[in-house]
mmCIF file of C-alpha atoms in Angstrom:
data_model
loop_
_atom_site.group_PDB
_atom_site.id
_atom_site.type_symbol
_atom_site.label_atom_id
_atom_site.label_comp_id
_atom_site.label_asym_id
_atom_site.label_seq_id
_atom_site.Cartn_x
_atom_site.Cartn_y
_atom_site.Cartn_z
ATOM 1 C CA MET A 176 -11.782 -3.985 -4.247
ATOM 2 C CA ARG A 177 -8.606 -1.920 -4.106
ATOM 3 C CA ASN A 178 -5.510 -3.988 -4.681
ATOM 4 C CA SER A 179 -1.761 -3.693 -4.480
ATOM 5 C CA THR A 180 1.046 -6.175 -4.420
ATOM 6 C CA LEU A 181 2.191 -7.113 -0.940
ATOM 7 C CA LYS A 182 5.895 -7.803 -0.719
ATOM 8 C CA SER A 183 6.688 -8.546 2.908
ATOM 9 C CA ASP A 184 4.762 -10.565 5.462
ATOM 10 C CA SER A 185 6.178 -10.746 8.971
ATOM 11 C CA GLU A 186 5.832 -14.170 10.512
ATOM 12 C CA VAL A 187 4.112 -13.501 13.806
ATOM 13 C CA SER A 188 4.702 -15.606 16.875
ATOM 14 C CA ASN A 189 5.531 -15.068 20.524
ATOM 15 C CA GLN A 190 9.157 -14.342 19.616
ATOM 16 C CA ASN A 191 10.780 -11.048 20.409
ATOM 17 C CA PHE A 192 9.996 -8.359 17.789
ATOM 18 C CA GLN A 193 13.638 -8.087 16.714
ATOM 19 C CA GLU A 194 14.052 -11.848 16.331
ATOM 20 C CA GLN A 195 11.198 -12.409 13.906
ATOM 21 C CA SER A 196 11.836 -13.949 10.536
ATOM 22 C CA HIS A 197 10.292 -12.515 7.385
ATOM 23 C CA VAL A 198 8.488 -14.248 4.562
ATOM 24 C CA TRP A 199 8.493 -12.575 1.160
ATOM 25 C CA SER A 200 5.409 -13.066 -0.944
ATOM 26 C CA ASN A 201 3.259 -11.549 -3.626
ATOM 27 C CA ALA A 202 -0.339 -11.173 -2.535
ATOM 28 C CA TRP A 203 -3.294 -8.910 -3.260
ATOM 29 C CA LEU A 204 -4.088 -6.394 -0.579
ATOM 30 C CA PRO A 205 -6.830 -3.735 -0.429
ATOM 31 C CA LEU A 206 -5.040 -0.395 -0.876
ATOM 32 C CA ASP A 207 -7.186 1.291 1.749
ATOM 33 C CA LEU A 208 -5.754 -1.083 4.386
ATOM 34 C CA VAL A 209 -2.216 0.195 3.784
ATOM 35 C CA ILE A 210 -0.980 2.495 6.544
ATOM 36 C CA LYS A 211 1.334 5.271 5.411
ATOM 37 C CA PHE A 212 3.427 6.884 8.103
ATOM 38 C CA PRO A 213 5.238 10.138 7.246
ATOM 39 C CA GLN A 214 8.031 9.380 4.787
ATOM 40 C CA VAL A 215 11.259 11.169 3.871
ATOM 41 C CA ARG A 216 9.782 12.424 0.591
ATOM 42 C CA LYS A 217 7.190 15.108 1.317
ATOM 43 C CA THR A 218 6.131 16.241 -2.159
ATOM 44 C CA PHE A 219 4.895 14.232 -5.122
ATOM 45 C CA GLU A 220 4.386 15.917 -8.492
ATOM 46 C CA LYS A 221 1.040 14.999 -10.010
ATOM 47 C CA GLU A 222 2.424 14.753 -13.556
ATOM 48 C CA SER A 223 5.284 12.503 -12.442
ATOM 49 C CA LEU A 224 2.870 10.199 -10.590
ATOM 50 C CA GLN A 225 0.592 10.010 -13.648
ATOM 51 C CA GLU A 226 3.612 9.111 -15.813
ATOM 52 C CA LEU A 227 4.549 6.363 -13.352
ATOM 53 C CA ALA A 228 0.950 5.080 -13.299
ATOM 54 C CA ASP A 229 0.941 5.011 -17.123
ATOM 55 C CA ASP A 230 4.257 3.147 -17.151
ATOM 56 C CA ILE A 231 3.019 0.597 -14.596
ATOM 57 C CA ALA A 232 -0.184 0.068 -16.616
ATOM 58 C CA LYS A 233 1.813 -0.409 -19.834
ATOM 59 C CA ASN A 234 4.828 -2.392 -18.615
ATOM 60 C CA GLY A 235 3.785 -3.863 -15.289
ATOM 61 C CA LEU A 236 5.421 -3.369 -11.949
ATOM 62 C CA ILE A 237 9.051 -4.392 -11.600
ATOM 63 C CA GLN A 238 9.370 -3.736 -7.878
ATOM 64 C CA PRO A 239 6.127 -3.511 -5.887
ATOM 65 C CA PRO A 240 5.779 -1.309 -2.811
ATOM 66 C CA MET A 241 7.150 -3.034 0.285
ATOM 67 C CA ILE A 242 4.473 -3.531 2.920
ATOM 68 C CA ALA A 243 5.022 -5.108 6.335
ATOM 69 C CA LYS A 244 2.239 -7.228 7.787
ATOM 70 C CA LEU A 245 2.326 -6.751 11.565
ATOM 71 C CA SER A 246 0.365 -8.281 14.416
ATOM 72 C CA LYS A 247 -1.421 -5.936 16.800
ATOM 73 C CA GLU A 248 1.415 -6.239 19.337
ATOM 74 C CA ASN A 249 4.152 -5.685 16.777
ATOM 75 C CA PHE A 250 2.274 -2.768 15.258
ATOM 76 C CA ALA A 251 2.180 -1.110 18.694
ATOM 77 C CA LYS A 252 5.954 -1.637 19.014
ATOM 78 C CA TYR A 253 6.525 -0.323 15.490
ATOM 79 C CA VAL A 254 4.519 2.824 16.287
ATOM 80 C CA GLU A 255 6.429 3.296 19.548
ATOM 81 C CA VAL A 256 9.797 3.129 17.767
ATOM 82 C CA PHE A 257 8.567 5.351 14.925
ATOM 83 C CA GLU A 258 7.337 7.967 17.401
ATOM 84 C CA LYS A 259 10.692 7.993 19.205
ATOM 85 C CA ILE A 260 12.683 8.358 16.007
ATOM 86 C CA SER A 261 10.439 10.910 14.304
ATOM 87 C CA LYS A 262 9.353 12.755 17.456
ATOM 88 C CA THR A 263 5.805 12.532 16.092
ATOM 89 C CA LYS A 264 2.736 11.341 18.013
ATOM 90 C CA LEU A 265 0.564 8.912 16.026
ATOM 91 C CA LEU A 266 -3.005 7.871 16.793
ATOM 92 C CA GLN A 267 -2.895 4.053 16.718
ATOM 93 C CA SER A 268 -6.658 3.685 17.063
ATOM 94 C CA SER A 269 -7.301 5.541 13.776
ATOM 95 C CA TYR A 270 -5.606 2.994 11.493
ATOM 96 C CA GLN A 271 -7.385 0.426 9.341
ATOM 97 C CA PHE A 272 -6.638 -3.230 10.066
ATOM 98 C CA GLU A 273 -7.514 -6.655 8.755
ATOM 99 C CA GLU A 274 -9.273 -9.124 11.026
ATOM 100 C CA THR A 275 -9.191 -12.815 10.123
ATOM 101 C CA ASN A 276 -11.911 -15.403 10.704
ATOM 102 C CA THR A 277 -10.006 -16.542 13.779
ATOM 103 C CA GLY A 278 -9.962 -13.040 15.265
ATOM 104 C CA GLU A 279 -6.318 -12.260 14.495
ATOM 105 C CA VAL A 280 -5.650 -8.588 13.789
ATOM 106 C CA TRP A 281 -3.118 -7.541 11.144
ATOM 107 C CA TYR A 282 -1.824 -4.108 10.204
ATOM 108 C CA HIS A 283 -0.242 -3.455 6.800
ATOM 109 C CA VAL A 284 2.416 -0.714 6.948
ATOM 110 C CA LEU A 285 4.032 0.853 3.887
ATOM 111 C CA VAL A 286 7.781 0.499 4.402
ATOM 112 C CA ALA A 287 9.085 1.576 0.986
ATOM 113 C CA GLY A 288 7.677 2.613 -2.373
ATOM 114 C CA GLU A 289 5.218 5.404 -1.632
ATOM 115 C CA ARG A 290 5.423 6.728 -5.231
ATOM 116 C CA ARG A 291 4.499 3.276 -6.572
ATOM 117 C CA TYR A 292 1.713 3.025 -4.003
ATOM 118 C CA ARG A 293 0.361 6.444 -5.064
ATOM 119 C CA ALA A 294 0.605 5.434 -8.742
ATOM 120 C CA HIS A 295 -1.543 2.377 -7.955
ATOM 121 C CA MET A 296 -4.054 4.683 -6.264
ATOM 122 C CA ILE A 297 -4.200 6.776 -9.458
ATOM 123 C CA LEU A 298 -4.819 3.634 -11.519
ATOM 124 C CA TRP A 299 -7.622 2.684 -9.119
ATOM 125 C CA GLU A 300 -9.211 6.116 -8.739
ATOM 126 C CA THR A 301 -8.911 7.726 -12.191
ATOM 127 C CA GLY A 302 -7.028 5.351 -14.511
ATOM 128 C CA CYS A 303 -4.057 5.573 -16.843
ATOM 129 C CA THR A 304 -3.951 8.056 -19.720
ATOM 130 C CA ASP A 305 -4.774 5.338 -22.316
ATOM 131 C CA CYS A 306 -7.876 4.169 -20.397
ATOM 132 C CA ILE A 307 -9.027 7.757 -19.821
ATOM 133 C CA ASN A 308 -8.586 8.632 -23.524
ATOM 134 C CA SER A 309 -10.266 5.409 -24.659
ATOM 135 C CA ALA A 310 -13.264 6.036 -22.397
ATOM 136 C CA ARG A 311 -13.528 9.633 -23.627
ATOM 137 C CA ASP A 312 -13.288 8.529 -27.303
ATOM 138 C CA ASN A 313 -16.049 5.962 -26.717
ATOM 139 C CA LYS A 314 -18.144 8.557 -24.864
ATOM 140 C CA LYS A 315 -18.286 6.455 -21.727
ATOM 141 C CA THR A 316 -17.417 7.048 -18.109
ATOM 142 C CA LEU A 317 -14.439 5.225 -16.668
ATOM 143 C CA GLU A 318 -15.636 3.564 -13.463
ATOM 144 C CA LYS A 319 -13.459 3.534 -10.351
ATOM 145 C CA GLY A 320 -11.237 0.451 -10.470
ATOM 146 C CA GLU A 321 -11.990 -0.315 -14.126
ATOM 147 C CA CYS A 322 -8.538 0.635 -15.429
ATOM 148 C CA PHE A 323 -6.780 -1.111 -12.568
ATOM 149 C CA SER A 324 -8.775 -4.323 -13.144
ATOM 150 C CA LYS A 325 -7.997 -4.200 -16.859
ATOM 151 C CA HIS A 326 -4.243 -4.041 -16.284
ATOM 152 C CA PHE A 327 -4.086 -6.230 -13.159
ATOM 153 C CA PRO A 328 -6.709 -8.984 -13.436
ATOM 154 C CA GLN A 329 -6.782 -11.279 -10.429
#
């Protein structure tokens, strides 16, 4: 399972979107559920991301990516505001969501920390340099998620 640290959960109720309180927490979240809207930074150097992934694997993560957990209604409002500000049309129906046992639908939107998010994806997909070198030295194949699980056991 793909995992990342979740930093912000929005408390969802029937309150107005602007009046909602926020709860900060650390929780595991499948990385493929994270929705990334276009960010200010457009380019990410592969070498720089690998260095960040190596640093995170070695030293841990000081500040996790910030991810907002939004209800279906609040996600629609978030998209509406984002589209107005960015003058970009987004396809709401194409985004992954989490559905609870009670039928609640939650969307997880990356708010800040796309480089850290991408570094986590590298750790999940290919691994850090130490894990890659160790696997190569031992003539074995590094499985997807193996490096990530080694450095971030649940």
